[in-house]
Every structure is written in structure tokens, then in C-alpha cells.
Tab-separated table of C-alpha atoms and ligand atoms in Angstrom:
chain	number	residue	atom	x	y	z
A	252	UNK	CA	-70.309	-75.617	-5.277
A	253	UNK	CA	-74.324	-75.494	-5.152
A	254	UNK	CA	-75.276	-72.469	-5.200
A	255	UNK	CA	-77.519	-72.866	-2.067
A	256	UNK	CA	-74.013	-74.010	-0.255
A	257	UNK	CA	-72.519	-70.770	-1.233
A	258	UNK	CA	-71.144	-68.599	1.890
A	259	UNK	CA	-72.166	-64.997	0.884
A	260	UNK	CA	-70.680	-62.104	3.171
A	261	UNK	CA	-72.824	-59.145	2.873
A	262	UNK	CA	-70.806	-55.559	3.368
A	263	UNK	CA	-70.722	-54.989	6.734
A	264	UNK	CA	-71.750	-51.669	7.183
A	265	UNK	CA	-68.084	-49.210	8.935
A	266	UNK	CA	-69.387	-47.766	12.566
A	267	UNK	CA	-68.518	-44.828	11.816
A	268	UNK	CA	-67.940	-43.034	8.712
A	269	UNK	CA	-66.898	-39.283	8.618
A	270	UNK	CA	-66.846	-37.198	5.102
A	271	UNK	CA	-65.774	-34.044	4.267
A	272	UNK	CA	-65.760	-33.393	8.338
A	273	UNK	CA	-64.982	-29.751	9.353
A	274	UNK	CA	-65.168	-28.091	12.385
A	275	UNK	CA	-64.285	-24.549	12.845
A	276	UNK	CA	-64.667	-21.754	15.600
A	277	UNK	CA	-62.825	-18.505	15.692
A	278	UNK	CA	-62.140	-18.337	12.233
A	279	UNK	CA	-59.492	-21.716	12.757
A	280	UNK	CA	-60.181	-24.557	11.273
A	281	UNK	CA	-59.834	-26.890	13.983
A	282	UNK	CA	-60.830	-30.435	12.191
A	283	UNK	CA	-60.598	-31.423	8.764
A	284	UNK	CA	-61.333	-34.805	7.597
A	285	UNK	CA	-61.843	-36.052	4.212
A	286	UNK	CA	-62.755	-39.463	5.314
A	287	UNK	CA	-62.361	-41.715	8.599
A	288	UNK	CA	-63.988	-45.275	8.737
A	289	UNK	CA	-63.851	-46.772	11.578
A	290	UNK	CA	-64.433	-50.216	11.129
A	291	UNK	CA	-66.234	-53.188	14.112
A	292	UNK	CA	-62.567	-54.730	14.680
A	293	UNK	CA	-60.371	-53.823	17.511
A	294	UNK	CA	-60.141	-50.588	19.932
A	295	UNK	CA	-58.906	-47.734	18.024
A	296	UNK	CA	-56.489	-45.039	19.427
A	297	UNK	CA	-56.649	-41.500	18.716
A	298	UNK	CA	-52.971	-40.160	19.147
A	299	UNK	CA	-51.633	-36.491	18.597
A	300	UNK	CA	-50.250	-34.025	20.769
A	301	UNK	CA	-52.071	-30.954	22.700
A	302	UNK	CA	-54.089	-29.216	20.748
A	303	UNK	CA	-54.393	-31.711	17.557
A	304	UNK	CA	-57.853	-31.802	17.981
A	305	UNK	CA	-58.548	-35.263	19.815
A	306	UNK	CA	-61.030	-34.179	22.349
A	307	UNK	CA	-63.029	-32.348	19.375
A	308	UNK	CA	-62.739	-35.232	16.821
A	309	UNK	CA	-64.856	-37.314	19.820
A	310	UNK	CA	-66.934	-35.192	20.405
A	311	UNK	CA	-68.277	-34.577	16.971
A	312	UNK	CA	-68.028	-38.387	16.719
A	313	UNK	CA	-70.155	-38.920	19.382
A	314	UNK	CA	-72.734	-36.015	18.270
A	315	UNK	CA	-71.654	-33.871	21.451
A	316	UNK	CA	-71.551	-30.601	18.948
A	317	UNK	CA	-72.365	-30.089	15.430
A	318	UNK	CA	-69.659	-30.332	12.545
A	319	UNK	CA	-69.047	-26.999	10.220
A	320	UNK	CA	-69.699	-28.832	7.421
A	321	UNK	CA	-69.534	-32.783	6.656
A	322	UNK	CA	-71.356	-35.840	8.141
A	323	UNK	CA	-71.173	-38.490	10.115
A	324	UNK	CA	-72.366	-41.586	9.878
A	325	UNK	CA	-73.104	-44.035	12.116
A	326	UNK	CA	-74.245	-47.879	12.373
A	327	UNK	CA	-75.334	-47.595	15.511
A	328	UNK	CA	-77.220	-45.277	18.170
A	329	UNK	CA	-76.143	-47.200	20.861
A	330	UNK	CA	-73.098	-44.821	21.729
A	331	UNK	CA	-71.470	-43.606	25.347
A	332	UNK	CA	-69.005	-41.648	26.428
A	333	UNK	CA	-66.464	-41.314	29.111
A	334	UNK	CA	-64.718	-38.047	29.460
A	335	UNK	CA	-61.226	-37.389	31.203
A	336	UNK	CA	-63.077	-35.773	34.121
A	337	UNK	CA	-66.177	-37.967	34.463
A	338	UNK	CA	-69.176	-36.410	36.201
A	339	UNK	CA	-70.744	-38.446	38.620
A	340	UNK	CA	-74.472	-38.012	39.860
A	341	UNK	CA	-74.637	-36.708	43.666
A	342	UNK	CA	-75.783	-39.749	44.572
A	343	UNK	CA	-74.069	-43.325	46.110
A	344	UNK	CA	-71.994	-45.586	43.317
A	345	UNK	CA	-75.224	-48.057	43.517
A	346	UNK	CA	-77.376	-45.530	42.477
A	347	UNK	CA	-75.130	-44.045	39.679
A	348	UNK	CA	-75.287	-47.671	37.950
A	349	UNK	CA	-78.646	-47.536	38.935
A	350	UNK	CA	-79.410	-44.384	37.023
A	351	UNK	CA	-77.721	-45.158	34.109
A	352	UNK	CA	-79.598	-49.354	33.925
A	353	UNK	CA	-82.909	-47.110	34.296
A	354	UNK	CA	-82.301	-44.488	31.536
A	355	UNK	CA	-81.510	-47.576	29.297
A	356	UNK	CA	-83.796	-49.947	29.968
A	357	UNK	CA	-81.658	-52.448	30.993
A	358	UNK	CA	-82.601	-54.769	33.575
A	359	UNK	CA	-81.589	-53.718	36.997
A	360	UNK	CA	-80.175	-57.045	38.436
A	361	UNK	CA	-77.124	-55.993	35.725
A	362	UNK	CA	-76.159	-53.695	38.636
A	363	UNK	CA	-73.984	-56.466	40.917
A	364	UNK	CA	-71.841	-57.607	38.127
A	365	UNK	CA	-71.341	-54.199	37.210
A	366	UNK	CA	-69.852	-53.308	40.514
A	367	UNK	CA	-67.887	-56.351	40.787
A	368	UNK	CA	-66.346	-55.754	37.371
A	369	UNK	CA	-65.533	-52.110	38.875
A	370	UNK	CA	-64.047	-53.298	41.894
A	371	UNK	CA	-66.410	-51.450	43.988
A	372	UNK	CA	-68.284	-53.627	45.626
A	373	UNK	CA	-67.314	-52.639	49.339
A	374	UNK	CA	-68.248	-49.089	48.106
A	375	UNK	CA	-71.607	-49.681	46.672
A	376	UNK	CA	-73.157	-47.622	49.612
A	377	UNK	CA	-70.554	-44.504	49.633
A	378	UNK	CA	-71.057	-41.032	47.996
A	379	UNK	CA	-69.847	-41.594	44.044
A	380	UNK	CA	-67.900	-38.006	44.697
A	381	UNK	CA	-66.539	-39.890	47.792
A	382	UNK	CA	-64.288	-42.111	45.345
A	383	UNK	CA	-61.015	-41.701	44.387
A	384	UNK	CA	-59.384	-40.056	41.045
A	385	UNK	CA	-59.153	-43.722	39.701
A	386	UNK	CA	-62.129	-45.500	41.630
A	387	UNK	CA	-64.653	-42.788	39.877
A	388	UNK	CA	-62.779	-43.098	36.427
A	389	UNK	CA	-64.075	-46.914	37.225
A	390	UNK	CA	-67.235	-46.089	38.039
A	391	UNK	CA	-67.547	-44.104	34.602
A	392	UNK	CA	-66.702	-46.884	32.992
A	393	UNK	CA	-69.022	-49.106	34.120
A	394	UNK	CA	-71.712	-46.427	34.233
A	395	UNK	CA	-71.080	-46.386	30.458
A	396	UNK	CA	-71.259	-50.175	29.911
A	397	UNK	CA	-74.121	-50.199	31.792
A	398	UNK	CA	-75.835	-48.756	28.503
A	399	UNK	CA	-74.611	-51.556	26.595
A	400	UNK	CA	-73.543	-49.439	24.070
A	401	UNK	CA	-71.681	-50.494	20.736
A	402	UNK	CA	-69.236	-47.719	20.720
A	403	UNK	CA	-67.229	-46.508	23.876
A	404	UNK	CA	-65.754	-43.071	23.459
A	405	UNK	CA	-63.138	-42.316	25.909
A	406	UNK	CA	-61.352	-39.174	26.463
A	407	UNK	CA	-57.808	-39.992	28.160
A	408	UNK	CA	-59.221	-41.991	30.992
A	409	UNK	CA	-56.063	-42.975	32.950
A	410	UNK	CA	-54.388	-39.611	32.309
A	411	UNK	CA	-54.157	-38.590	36.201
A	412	UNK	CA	-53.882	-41.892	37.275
A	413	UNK	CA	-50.828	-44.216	39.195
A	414	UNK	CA	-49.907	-46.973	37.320
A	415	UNK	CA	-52.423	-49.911	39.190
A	416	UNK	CA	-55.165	-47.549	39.021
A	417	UNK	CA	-54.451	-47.310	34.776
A	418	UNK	CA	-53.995	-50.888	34.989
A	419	UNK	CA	-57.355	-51.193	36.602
A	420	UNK	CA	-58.931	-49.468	33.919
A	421	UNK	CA	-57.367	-50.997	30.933
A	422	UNK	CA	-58.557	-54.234	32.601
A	423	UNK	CA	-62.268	-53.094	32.200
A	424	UNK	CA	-61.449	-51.493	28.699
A	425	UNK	CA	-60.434	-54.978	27.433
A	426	UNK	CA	-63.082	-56.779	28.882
A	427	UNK	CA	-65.229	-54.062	26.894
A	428	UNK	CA	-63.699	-55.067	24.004
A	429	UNK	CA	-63.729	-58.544	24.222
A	430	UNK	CA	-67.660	-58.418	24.679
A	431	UNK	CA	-67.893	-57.031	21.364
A	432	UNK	CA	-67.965	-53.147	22.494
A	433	UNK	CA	-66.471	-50.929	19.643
A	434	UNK	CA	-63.387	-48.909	22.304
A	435	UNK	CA	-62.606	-45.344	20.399
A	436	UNK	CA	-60.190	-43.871	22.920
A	437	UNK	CA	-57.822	-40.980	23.184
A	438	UNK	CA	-54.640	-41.330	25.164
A	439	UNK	CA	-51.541	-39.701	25.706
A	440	UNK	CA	-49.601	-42.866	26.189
A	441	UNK	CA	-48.383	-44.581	23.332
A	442	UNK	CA	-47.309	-47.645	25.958
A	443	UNK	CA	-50.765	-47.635	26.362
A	444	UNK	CA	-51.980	-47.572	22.865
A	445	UNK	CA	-49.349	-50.281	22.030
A	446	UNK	CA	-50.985	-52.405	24.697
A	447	UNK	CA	-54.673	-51.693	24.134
A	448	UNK	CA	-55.013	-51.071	20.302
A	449	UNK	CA	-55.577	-52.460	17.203
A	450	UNK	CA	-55.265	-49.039	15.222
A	451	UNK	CA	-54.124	-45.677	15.489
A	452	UNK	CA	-55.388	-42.474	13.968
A	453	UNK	CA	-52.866	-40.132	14.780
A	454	UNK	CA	-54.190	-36.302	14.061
A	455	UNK	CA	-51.897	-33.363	14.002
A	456	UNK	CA	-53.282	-29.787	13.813
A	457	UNK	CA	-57.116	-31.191	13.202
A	458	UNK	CA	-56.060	-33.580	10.203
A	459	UNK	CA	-55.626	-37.273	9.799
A	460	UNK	CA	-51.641	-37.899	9.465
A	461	UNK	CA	-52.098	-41.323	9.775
A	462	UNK	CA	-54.524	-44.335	10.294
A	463	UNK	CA	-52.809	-47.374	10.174
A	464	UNK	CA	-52.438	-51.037	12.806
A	465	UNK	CA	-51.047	-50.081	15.961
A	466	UNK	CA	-48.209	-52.527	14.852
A	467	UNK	CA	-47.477	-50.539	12.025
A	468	UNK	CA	-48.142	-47.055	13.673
A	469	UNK	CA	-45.904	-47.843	16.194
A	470	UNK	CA	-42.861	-49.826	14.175
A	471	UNK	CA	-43.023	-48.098	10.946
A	472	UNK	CA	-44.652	-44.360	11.697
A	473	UNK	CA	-44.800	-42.797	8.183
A	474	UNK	CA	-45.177	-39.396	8.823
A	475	UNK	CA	-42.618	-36.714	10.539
A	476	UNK	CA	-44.708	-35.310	12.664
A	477	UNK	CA	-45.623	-38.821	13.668
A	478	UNK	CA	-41.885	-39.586	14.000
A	479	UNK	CA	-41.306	-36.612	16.204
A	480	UNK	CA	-44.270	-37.272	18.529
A	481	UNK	CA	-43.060	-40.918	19.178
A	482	UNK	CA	-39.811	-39.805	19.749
A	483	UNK	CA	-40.589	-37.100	22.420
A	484	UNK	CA	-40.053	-34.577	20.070
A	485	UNK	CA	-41.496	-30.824	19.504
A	486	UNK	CA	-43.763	-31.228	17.070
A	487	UNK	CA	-45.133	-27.512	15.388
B	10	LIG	N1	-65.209	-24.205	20.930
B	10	LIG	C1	-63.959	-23.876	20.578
B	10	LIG	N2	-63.687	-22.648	20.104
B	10	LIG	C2	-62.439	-22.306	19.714
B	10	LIG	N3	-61.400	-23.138	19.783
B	10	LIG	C3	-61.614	-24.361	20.254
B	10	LIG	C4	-62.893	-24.822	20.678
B	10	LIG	N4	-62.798	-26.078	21.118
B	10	LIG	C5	-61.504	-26.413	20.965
B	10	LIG	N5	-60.806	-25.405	20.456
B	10	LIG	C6	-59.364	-25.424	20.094
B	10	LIG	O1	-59.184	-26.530	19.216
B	10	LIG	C7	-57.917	-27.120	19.408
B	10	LIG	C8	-58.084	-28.598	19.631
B	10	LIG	O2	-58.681	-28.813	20.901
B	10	LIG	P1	-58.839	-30.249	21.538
B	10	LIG	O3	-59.412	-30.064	22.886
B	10	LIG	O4	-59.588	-31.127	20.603
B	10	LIG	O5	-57.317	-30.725	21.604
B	10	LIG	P2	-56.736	-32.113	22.100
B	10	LIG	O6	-56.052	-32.760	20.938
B	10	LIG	O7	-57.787	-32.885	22.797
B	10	LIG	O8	-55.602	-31.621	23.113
B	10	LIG	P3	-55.155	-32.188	24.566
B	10	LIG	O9	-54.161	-33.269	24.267
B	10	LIG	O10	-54.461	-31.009	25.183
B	10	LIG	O11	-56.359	-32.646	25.306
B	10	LIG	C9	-57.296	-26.374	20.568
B	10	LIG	O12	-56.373	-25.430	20.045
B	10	LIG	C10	-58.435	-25.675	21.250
B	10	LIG	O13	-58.036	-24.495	21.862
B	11	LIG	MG1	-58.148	-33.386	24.785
């Protein structure tokens, strides 16, 4: 072949690339991470039970507190984040979007399609804190896409939620996903990690037990504590 025909892939640079993380408080060490890539492809699921350190590992991820020790690196400073109890501005669910198109500099006629994509149309004019559990997780979400971020950290968002509501909301996760937004979520639901992932990193007392596909998470799990987890067990 010509050289000047040649199809050259440059690296493509991971996402998100932790080393040596470690994040400690009390005199625990509460994450320890030799090294998580997270690569462009897929939604990735962050699965462990109470206490493993999920809500942490995002939060370092997404710079909300410093690490120990260790780095992160990221591709991208285009993040946003959705926590499990999203905290909505005093204000109507127009001018939440509103808000969040303003702060980043996105053009406000995004605003329609937003609500529409939320469902919220009829409630454009009502109090955001006027929403229900599920309408407001909605309303996060959207807030948060607003941004146009590249990476969408979410911390169990369907965890108080009936099952159309969750539905709802994986709905608008997908669609995330499908326009090229990086999804980094943590859920309790393996039914819902099955359904939504591509990979899991399953963490168990602040460490990496596994980082696989979700197929192979899910079919083979490697690990006994991932074993027990999956099988409703007590994991210590
Ligand atoms: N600032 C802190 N100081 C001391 N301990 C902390 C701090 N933040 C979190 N922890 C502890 O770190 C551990 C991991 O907390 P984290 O919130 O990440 O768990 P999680 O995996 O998200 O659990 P859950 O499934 O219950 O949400 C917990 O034992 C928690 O008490
Ligand atoms: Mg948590």
C-alpha cells in the first residue's frame, strides 16, 4: 500500500486515568487504586456494596475532593455530575436549564429540547423543588447535559425511584450515551448495570476487585466477593 494510503490510528488518549490513587481520612484507607483507565467506549458501572467506596471513587474522579496521594488524569474538562440527591436551584425547571445553558455558554434555544427530552414540558413554569423524587432526578439529568459535558458522573440516580420513573431515567442515560457522552455511574442494581453497561468496576473495601465487560462481570464474576455480592450474599 502507498504510504500516503496508509490508515494510521493515533493512541487515543483513556478519559480517565487514575495511578497510585489513595484516599484516606481517619487513619482508614478508604480508596486504593493502582491504576483505573477508563476508556471513550460504553457507560461504565461502578458496583460494590455499602461502604466500598463508590460515592468517594466519583468524587475524586470528578475532582469533588483531593486524593491522599496519586493522580488523576483526565482528557477532558468538560465533566458533570449528578448526585443521588440532586440539588435543584430555588427557582422554576425553565430557569434551572436556564442556569446551567448560561454558566456554559451554551446557546439558550438548547433549553426546549432539553425539557422535552426530560419530559417536563407541562412543568416548565413550576417550582424545580415542586417536582417529584423522579421528575427532579430528570431534571438533574438534563441540567447536566445541558453542559454538554464528555463525562457524566452519576451517583445511584434511580435508587428511590418506582420502576417507570428508573425507566425514565435510563431512557435519558442512553440517549446520553448514544450522543457520544462518556456515562460513569454507580448503581445498586446489577439488572440495571446489565441493561445499561458496557463495563463494570466492581470495588470492595476501596480497591478494584474487578474491571471487566458487563457480559463478563455478570456471567463469569472472578472474584468471591464479587460472587457473593451477585448472589445476595454478605460480603465482609
Ligand atoms: N470524609 C470521610 N471521612 C471518613 N470516612 C469517610 C469519609 N467519606 C467517606 N468515608 C467512609 O468511606 C467509606 C466509603 O464511603 P462511600 O460513601 O464511598 O461508600 P459507597 O460505596 O458509596 O456506599 P453506599 O453504597 O452506601 O452509598 C464509608 O465507610 C464511609 O463511612
Ligand atoms: Mg454511595
Amino acid at each position: 500500500m502507498p504510504e500516503d494510503c496508509a490508515i494510521t490510528t493515533a493512541p487515543v488518549p483513556p478519559l480517565l486515568h487514575a495511578r497510585n490513587l489513595r484516599f484516606a481520612a481517619g487513619g482508614e484507607t478508604l480508596i486504593d487504586i493502582n491504576d483505573l483507565t477508563l476508556g471513550a467506549s460504553g457507560p461504565t458501572m461502578i458496583l460494590g456494596p455499602n461502604g466500598a467506596g463508590k460515592s468517594l471513587l466519583l468524587r475524586l474522579l470528578h475532582g469533588l475532593i483531593q486524593p491522599t496521594a496519586g493522580q488523576i488524569d483526565t482528557a477532558t474538562s468538560r465533566q458533570a455530575m449528578v448526585f443521588q440527591r440532586p440539588v435543584l436551584l430555588r427557582r422554576t425547571v425553565a430557569a434551572n436549564i436556564h442556569y446551567a445553558l448560561r454558566a456554559a455558554r451554551q446557546p439558550r434555544d438548547r433549553a426546549a429540547a432539553l425539557l422535552t427530552q426530560a419530559g417536563l414540558n407541562a412543568k416548565a413554569r413550576q417550582p424545580a423543588r415542586s417536582l417529584s423524587g423522579g421528575e427532579q432526578q430528570r431534571l438533574a439529568i438534563v441540567r447536566a447535559l445541558a453542559t454538554a459535558p464528555d463525562v457524566l458522573f452519576l451517583d445511584e440516580p434511580t435508587s428511590s425511584l418506582d420502576p417507570a420513573a428508573t425507566l425514565a431515567i435510563e431512557a435519558l442515560i442512553s440517549a446520553a450515551d448514544a450522543a457520544g457522552t462518556k456515562v460513569v455511574m454507580v448503581t445498586h442494581d446489577p439488572a440495571q448495570a446489565r441493561r445499561l453497561g458496557a463495563e463494570v468496576v466492581f470495588l470492595h473495601h476501596g480497591r478494584v476487585q474487578e474491571h471487566t465487560s458487563a457480559d463478563r462481570f455478570f456471567d463469569t464474576p472472578q472474584s468471591p466477593a464479587a460472587r457473593a455480592y451477585l448472589a445476595g450474599g454478605l460480603i465482609l
